[in-house]
Structure formats: C-alpha cells, structure tokens
XYZ file of C-alpha atoms in Angstrom:
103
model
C -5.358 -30.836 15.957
C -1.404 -32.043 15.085
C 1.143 -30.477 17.239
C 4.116 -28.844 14.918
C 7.373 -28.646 15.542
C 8.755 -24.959 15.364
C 11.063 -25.958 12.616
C 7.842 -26.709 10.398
C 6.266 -23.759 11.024
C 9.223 -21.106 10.582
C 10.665 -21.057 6.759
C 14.054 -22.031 6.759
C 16.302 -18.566 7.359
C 18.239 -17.444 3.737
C 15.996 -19.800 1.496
C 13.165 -18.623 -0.529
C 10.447 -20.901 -0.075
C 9.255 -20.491 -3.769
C 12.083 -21.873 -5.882
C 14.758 -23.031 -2.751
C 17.326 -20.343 -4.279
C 19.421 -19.415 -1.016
C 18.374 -15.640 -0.789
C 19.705 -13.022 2.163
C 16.387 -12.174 4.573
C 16.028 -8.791 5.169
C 15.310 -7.669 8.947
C 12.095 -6.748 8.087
C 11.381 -9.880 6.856
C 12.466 -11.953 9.515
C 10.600 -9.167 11.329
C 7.556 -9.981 9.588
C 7.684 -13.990 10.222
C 8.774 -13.504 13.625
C 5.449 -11.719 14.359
C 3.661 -14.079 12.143
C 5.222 -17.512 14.366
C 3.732 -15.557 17.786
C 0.598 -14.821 16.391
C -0.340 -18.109 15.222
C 1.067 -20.238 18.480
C -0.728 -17.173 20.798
C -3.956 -17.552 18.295
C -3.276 -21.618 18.522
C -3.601 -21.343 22.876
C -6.314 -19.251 22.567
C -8.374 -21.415 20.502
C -7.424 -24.620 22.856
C -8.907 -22.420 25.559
C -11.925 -21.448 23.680
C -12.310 -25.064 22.883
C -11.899 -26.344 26.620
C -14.355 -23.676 27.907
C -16.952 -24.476 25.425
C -17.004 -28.179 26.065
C -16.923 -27.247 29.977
C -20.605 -25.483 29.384
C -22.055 -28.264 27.613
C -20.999 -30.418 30.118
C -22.195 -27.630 33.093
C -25.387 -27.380 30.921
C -26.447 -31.019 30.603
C -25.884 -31.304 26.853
C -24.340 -35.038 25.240
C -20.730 -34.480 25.824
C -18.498 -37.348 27.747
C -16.855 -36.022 30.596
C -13.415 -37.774 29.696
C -13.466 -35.306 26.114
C -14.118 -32.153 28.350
C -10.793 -33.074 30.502
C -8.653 -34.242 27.877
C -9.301 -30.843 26.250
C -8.950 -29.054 29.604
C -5.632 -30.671 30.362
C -4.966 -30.165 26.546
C -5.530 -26.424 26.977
C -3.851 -26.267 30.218
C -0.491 -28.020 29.012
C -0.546 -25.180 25.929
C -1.025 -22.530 28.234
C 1.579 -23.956 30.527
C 4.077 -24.532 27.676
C 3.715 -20.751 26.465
C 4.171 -18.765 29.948
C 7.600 -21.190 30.056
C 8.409 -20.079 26.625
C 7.627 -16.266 27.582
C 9.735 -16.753 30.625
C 13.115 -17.801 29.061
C 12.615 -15.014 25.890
C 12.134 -12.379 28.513
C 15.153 -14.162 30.724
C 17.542 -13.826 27.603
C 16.364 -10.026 26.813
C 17.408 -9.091 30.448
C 20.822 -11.203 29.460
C 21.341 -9.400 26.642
C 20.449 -6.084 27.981
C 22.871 -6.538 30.829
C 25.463 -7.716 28.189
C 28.502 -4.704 28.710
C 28.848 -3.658 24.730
C-alpha cells in the first residue's frame, strides 16, 4: 500500500476536476470533500490496524507467517496511528486558536 501525499488526494480548490475549467466551490462542497479526505485517511489507519492484528494471530496461532512481516506491519500501523493523533492534535490546537480569536 503507496503512501499519498494530501495534495493527491484532495482536488485542487476552484478547479473542476472534469474539464480543468476554474469553477467557485461551494461550502458544501468543500464540506463534502473535507468529510470525504477524513474518512478515507481514518478508514486507511483502521485498515493498517486490522492488518497488523490479523498477522499478530497467525503468528500467536502458529500459522506460516515470518515474524519480521508481522512487525513491519505493526510498526507500520503504529507510525499511522501515531501520525493521525499528531494531526488531530494541531486541528483541535488551531480550533481553540481560532475560537479564542477576539472578532
């Protein structure tokens, strides 16, 4: 599984992706693509977990797994996991900001 960059997976703001014609996004829209960027990274961690936990019960079990794919997954799964919580740290930092932003 390829890492993207955010940049690849968010359509570039004002351009429809159809025909490149620079077009105004609605809030609703950038609503809508906002909630569909979270999903897919919080779906993408929870399959790296999924992935890591399975392999660790084959390996528990006895089945034909090496022991060096079970912790490259783990650590896989742990650096995603590790990389999210930071990212939910600084957007909930910067909503206190802005929230303590004098209007």
């Amino acid at each position: 599984m390829a890492i993207n960059p955010v940049s690849l997976m968010m359509p570039t703001q004002g351009v429809n992706q159809t025909n490149n014609i620079a077009t105004k996004v609605t809030p609703y829209e950038a609503q809508q693509t906002f909630a569909d960027t979270l999903k897919n990274a919080i779906s993408s961690v929870n399959d790296q977990q999924i992935t890591s936990d399975k392999l660790t019960q084959k390996l528990i079990n006895g089945e034909d797994v090496e022991l060096h794919e079970v912790m490259i997954q783990s650590q896989k799964a742990s650096i995603t996991l590790n990389a999210t919580m930071e990212v939910r740290n600084k957007a909930i930092e910067a909503y206190q900001e802005i929230m303590r932003m004098s209007v």
